[in-house]
PDB file of C-alpha atoms in Angstrom:
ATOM      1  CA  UNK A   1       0.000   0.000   0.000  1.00  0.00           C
ATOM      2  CA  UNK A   2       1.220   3.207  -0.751  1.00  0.00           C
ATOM      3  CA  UNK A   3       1.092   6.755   0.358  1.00  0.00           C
ATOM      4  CA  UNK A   4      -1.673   7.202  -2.165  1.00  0.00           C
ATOM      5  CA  UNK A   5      -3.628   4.618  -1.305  1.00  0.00           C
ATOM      6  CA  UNK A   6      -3.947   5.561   2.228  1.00  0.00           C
ATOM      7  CA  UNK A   7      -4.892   9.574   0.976  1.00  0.00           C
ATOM      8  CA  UNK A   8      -7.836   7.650  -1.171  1.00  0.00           C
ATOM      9  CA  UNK A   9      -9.368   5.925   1.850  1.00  0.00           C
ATOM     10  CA  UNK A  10      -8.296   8.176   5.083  1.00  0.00           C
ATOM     11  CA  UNK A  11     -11.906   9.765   5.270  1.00  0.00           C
ATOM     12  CA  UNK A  12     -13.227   5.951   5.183  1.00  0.00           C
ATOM     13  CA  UNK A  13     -10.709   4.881   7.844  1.00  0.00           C
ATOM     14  CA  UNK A  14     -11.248   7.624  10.327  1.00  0.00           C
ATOM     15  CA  UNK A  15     -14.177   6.640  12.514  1.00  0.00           C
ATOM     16  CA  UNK A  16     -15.995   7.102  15.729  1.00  0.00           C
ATOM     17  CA  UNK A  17     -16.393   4.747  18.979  1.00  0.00           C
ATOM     18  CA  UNK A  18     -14.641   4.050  22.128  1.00  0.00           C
ATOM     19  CA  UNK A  19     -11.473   4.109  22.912  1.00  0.00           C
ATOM     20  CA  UNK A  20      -9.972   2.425  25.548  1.00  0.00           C
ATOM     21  CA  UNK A  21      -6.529   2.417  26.891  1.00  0.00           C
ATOM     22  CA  UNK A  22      -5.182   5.868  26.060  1.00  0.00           C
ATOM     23  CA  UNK A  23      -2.060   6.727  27.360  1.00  0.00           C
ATOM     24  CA  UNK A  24      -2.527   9.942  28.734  1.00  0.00           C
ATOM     25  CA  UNK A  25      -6.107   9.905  29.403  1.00  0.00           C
ATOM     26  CA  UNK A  26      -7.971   7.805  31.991  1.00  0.00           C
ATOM     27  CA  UNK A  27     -10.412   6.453  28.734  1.00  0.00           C
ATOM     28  CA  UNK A  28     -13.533   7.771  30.871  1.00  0.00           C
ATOM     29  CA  UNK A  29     -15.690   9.708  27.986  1.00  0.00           C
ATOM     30  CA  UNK A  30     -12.741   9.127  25.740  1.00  0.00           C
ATOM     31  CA  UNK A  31     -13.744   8.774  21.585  1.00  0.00           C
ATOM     32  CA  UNK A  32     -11.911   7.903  19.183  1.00  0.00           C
ATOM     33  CA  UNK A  33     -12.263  10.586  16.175  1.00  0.00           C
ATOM     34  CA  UNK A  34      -9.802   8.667  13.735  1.00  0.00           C
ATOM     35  CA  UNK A  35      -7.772   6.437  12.854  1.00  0.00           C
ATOM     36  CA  UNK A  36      -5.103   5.825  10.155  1.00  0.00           C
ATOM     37  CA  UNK A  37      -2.328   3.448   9.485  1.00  0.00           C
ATOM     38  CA  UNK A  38       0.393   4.515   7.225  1.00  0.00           C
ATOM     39  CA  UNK A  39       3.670   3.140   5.226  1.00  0.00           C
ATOM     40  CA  UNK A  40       6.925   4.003   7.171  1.00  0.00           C
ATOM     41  CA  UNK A  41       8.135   6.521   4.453  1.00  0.00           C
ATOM     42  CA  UNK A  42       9.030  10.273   4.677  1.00  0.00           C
ATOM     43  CA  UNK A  43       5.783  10.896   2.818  1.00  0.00           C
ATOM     44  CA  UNK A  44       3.801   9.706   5.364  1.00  0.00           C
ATOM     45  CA  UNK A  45       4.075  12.545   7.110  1.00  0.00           C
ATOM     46  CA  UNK A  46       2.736  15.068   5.385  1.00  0.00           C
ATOM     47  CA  UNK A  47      -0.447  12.829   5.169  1.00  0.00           C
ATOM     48  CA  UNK A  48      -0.272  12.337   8.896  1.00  0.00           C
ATOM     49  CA  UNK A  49      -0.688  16.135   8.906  1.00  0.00           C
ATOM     50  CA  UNK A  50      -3.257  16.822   6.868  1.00  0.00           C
ATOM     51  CA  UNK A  51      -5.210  13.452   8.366  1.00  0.00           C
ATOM     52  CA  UNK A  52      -4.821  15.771  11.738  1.00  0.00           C
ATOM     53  CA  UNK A  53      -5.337  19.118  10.400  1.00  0.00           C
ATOM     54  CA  UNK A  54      -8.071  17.625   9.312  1.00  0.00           C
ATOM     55  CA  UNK A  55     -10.206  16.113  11.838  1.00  0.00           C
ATOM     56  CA  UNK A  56      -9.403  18.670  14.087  1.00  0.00           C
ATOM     57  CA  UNK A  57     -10.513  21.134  11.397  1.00  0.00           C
ATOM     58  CA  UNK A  58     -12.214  23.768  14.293  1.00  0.00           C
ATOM     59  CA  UNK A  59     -10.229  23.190  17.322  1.00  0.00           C
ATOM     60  CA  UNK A  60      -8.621  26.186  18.866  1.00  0.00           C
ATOM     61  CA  UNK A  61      -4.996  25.120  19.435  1.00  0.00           C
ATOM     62  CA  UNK A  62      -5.233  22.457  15.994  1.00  0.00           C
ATOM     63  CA  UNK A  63      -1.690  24.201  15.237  1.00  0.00           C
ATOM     64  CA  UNK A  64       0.556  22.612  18.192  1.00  0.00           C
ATOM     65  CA  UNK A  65      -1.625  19.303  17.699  1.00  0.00           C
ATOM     66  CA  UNK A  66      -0.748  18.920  13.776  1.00  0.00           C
ATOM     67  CA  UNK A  67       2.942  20.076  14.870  1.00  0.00           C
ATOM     68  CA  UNK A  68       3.371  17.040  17.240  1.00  0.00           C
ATOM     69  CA  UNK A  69       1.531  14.706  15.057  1.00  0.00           C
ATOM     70  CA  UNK A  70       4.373  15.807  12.388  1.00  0.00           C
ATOM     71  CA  UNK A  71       6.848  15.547  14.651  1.00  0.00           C
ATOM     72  CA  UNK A  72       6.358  11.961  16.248  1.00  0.00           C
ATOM     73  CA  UNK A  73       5.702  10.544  12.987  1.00  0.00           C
ATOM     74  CA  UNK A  74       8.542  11.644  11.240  1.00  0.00           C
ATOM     75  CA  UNK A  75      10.649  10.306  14.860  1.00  0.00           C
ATOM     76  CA  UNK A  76       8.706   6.990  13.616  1.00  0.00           C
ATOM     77  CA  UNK A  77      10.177   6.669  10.301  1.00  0.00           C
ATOM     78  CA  UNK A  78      13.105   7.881  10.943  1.00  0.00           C
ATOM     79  CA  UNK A  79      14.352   6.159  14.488  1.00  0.00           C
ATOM     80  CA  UNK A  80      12.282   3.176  14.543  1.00  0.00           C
ATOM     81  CA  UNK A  81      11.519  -0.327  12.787  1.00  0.00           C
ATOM     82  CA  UNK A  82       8.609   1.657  10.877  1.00  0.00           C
ATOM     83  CA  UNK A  83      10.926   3.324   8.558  1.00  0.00           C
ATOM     84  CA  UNK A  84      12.404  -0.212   7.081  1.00  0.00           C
ATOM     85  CA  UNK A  85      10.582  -1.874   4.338  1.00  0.00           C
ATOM     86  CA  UNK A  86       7.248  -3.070   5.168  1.00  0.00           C
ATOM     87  CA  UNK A  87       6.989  -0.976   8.320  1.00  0.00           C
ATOM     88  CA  UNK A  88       3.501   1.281   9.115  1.00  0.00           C
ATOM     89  CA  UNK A  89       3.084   3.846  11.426  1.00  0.00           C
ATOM     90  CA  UNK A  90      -0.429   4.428  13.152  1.00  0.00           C
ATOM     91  CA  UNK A  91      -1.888   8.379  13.808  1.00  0.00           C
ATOM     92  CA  UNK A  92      -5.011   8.457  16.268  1.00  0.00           C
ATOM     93  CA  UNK A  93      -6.806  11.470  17.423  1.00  0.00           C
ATOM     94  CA  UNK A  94      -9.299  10.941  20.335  1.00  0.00           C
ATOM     95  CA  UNK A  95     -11.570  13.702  22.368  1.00  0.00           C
ATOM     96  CA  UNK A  96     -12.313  13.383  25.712  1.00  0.00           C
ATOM     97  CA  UNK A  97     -13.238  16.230  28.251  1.00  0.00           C
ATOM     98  CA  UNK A  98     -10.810  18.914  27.786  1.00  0.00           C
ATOM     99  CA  UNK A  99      -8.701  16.961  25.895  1.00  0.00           C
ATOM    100  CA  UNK A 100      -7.323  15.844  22.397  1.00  0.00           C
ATOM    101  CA  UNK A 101      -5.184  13.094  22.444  1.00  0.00           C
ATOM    102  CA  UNK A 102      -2.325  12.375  19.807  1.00  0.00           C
ATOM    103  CA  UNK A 103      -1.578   8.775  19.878  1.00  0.00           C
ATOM    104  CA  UNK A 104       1.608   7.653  17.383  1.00  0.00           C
ATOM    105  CA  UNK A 105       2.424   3.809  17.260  1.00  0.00           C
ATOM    106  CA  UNK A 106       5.311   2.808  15.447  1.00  0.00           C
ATOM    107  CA  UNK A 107       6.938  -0.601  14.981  1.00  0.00           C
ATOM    108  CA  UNK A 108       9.328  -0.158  17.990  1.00  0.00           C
ATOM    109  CA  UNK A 109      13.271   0.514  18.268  1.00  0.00           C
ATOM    110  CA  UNK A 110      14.623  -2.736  19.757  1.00  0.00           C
ATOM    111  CA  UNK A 111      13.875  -1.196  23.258  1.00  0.00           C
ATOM    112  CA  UNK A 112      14.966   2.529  23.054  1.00  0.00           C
ATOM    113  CA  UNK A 113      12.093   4.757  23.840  1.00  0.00           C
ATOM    114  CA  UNK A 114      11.583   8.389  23.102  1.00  0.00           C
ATOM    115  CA  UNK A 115      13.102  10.969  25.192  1.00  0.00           C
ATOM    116  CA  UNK A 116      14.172  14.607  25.212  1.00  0.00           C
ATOM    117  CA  UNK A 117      17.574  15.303  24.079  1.00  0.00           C
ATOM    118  CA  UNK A 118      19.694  17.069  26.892  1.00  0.00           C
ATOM    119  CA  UNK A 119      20.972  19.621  24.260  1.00  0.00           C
ATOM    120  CA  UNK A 120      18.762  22.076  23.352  1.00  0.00           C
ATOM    121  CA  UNK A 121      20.982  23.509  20.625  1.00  0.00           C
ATOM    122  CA  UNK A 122      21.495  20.475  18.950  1.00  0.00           C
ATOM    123  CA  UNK A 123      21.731  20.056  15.138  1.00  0.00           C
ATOM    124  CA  UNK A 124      19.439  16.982  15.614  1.00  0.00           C
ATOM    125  CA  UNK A 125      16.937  15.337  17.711  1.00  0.00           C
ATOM    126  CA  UNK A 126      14.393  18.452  18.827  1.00  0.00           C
ATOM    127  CA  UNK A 127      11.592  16.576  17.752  1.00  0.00           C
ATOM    128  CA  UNK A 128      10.520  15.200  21.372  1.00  0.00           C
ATOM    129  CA  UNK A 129      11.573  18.873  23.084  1.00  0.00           C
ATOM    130  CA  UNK A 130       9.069  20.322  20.356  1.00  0.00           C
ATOM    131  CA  UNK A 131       6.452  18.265  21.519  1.00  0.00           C
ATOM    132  CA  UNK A 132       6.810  18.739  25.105  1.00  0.00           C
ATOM    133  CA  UNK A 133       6.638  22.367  24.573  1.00  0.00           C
ATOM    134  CA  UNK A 134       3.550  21.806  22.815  1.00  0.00           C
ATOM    135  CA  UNK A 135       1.671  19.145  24.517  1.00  0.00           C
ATOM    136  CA  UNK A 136       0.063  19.576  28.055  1.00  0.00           C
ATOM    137  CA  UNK A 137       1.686  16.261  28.659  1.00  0.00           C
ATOM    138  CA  UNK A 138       3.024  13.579  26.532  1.00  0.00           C
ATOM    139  CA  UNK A 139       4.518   9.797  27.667  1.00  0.00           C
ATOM    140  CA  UNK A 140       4.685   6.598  25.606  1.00  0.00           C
ATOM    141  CA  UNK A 141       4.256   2.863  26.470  1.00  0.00           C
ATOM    142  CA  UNK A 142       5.077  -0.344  25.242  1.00  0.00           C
ATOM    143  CA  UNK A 143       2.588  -2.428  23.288  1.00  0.00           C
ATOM    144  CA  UNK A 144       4.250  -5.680  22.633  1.00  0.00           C
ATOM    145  CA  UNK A 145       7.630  -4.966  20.386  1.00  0.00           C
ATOM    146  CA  UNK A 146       5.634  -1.656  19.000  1.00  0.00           C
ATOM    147  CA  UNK A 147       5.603   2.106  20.995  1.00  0.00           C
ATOM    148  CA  UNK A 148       2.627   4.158  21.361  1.00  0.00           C
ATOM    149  CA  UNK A 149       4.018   7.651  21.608  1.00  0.00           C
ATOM    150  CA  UNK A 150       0.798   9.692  23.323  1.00  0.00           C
ATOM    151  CA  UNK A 151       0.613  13.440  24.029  1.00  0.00           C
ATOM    152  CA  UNK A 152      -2.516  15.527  25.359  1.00  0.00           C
ATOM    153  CA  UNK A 153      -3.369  18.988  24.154  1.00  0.00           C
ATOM    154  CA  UNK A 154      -5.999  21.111  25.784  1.00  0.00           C
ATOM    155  CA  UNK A 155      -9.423  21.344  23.998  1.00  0.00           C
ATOM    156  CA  UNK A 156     -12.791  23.536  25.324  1.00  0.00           C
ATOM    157  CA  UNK A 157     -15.125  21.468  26.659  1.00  0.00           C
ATOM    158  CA  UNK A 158     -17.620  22.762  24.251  1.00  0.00           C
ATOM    159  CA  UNK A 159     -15.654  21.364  21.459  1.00  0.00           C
ATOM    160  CA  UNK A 160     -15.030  18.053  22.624  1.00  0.00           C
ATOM    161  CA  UNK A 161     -18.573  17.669  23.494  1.00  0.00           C
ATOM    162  CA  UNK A 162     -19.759  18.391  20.303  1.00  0.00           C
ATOM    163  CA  UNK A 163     -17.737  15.175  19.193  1.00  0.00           C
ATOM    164  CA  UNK A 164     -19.506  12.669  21.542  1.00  0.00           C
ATOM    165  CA  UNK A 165     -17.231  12.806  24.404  1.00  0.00           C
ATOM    166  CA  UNK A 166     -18.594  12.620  27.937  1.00  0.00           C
ATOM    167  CA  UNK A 167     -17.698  13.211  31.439  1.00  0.00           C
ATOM    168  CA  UNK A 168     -18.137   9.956  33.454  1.00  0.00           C
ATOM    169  CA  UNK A 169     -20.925   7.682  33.209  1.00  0.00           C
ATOM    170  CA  UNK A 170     -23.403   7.604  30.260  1.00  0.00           C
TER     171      UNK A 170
END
């Protein structure tokens, strides 16, 4: 599958339903607004952008969410098992009360994990210092071999509401 293939059928893969397990939410209220699953190639991440931009089309703040989503991908091709042939890297975007969370899950590193370079004038590596400027909080976890890279933005209540979230039961 290529780049192109994914651009024809992103609207059909993005979805809503419940999410469970998120990272850096407790998964109370929390809805999944889409989904997509992408080759491991430089390309991909301009699509992960615009799949982003997007479905996050009116939120307040969709700038810093489409930045990270940019950011963590391209730290997916490029640093991970997701950038060799065959690899995919998976974008979702879920709502839940005054939240949006970014969820990145690439094909894992042979155990390294993500992490913020102690250099901030490096030539290199300010991909992970970009996002935790940008993110309220971000983390990762292990699923299996593969690394879900997570990181929560801010989002009006109003907003998330109109996208099905809720706050606790029902």
């Amino acid at each position: 599958m290529g780049v192109e293939d994914v651009l024809g059928t992103a609207g059909r893969v993005a979805g809503h339903g419940r999410y469970g397990g998120g990272g850096g939410v407790d998964g109370k209220g929390l809805v999944v607004l889409g989904t997509v699953t992408l080759p491991g190639v430089g390309r991909s991440v301009g699509c992960a952008r615009a799949f982003v931009r997007g479905l996050l089309a009116d939120l307040p703040g969709r700038d810093d969410v489409v930045m990270a989503a940019s950011e963590t991908v391209a730290n997916a091709v490029t640093h991970t098992a997701s950038g060799l042939e065959g690899g995919l890297v998976t974008v979702t975007v879920a709502a839940a009360p005054g939240a949006v969370l970014l969820e990145v899950t690439d094909d894992g590193a042979a155990g390294t994990r993500p992490y913020v370079k102690d250099d901030p004038g490096a030539e290199t590596g300010r991909g992970m210092r970009i996002v935790q400027g940008l993110a309220a909080r971000w983390g990762y976890r292990a699923d299996g071999t593969r690394t879900v890279v997570w990181a929560e933005f801010p989002a009006p209540d109003a907003w998330v509401r109109g996208r099905g979230a809720v706050s606790g039961p029902g």
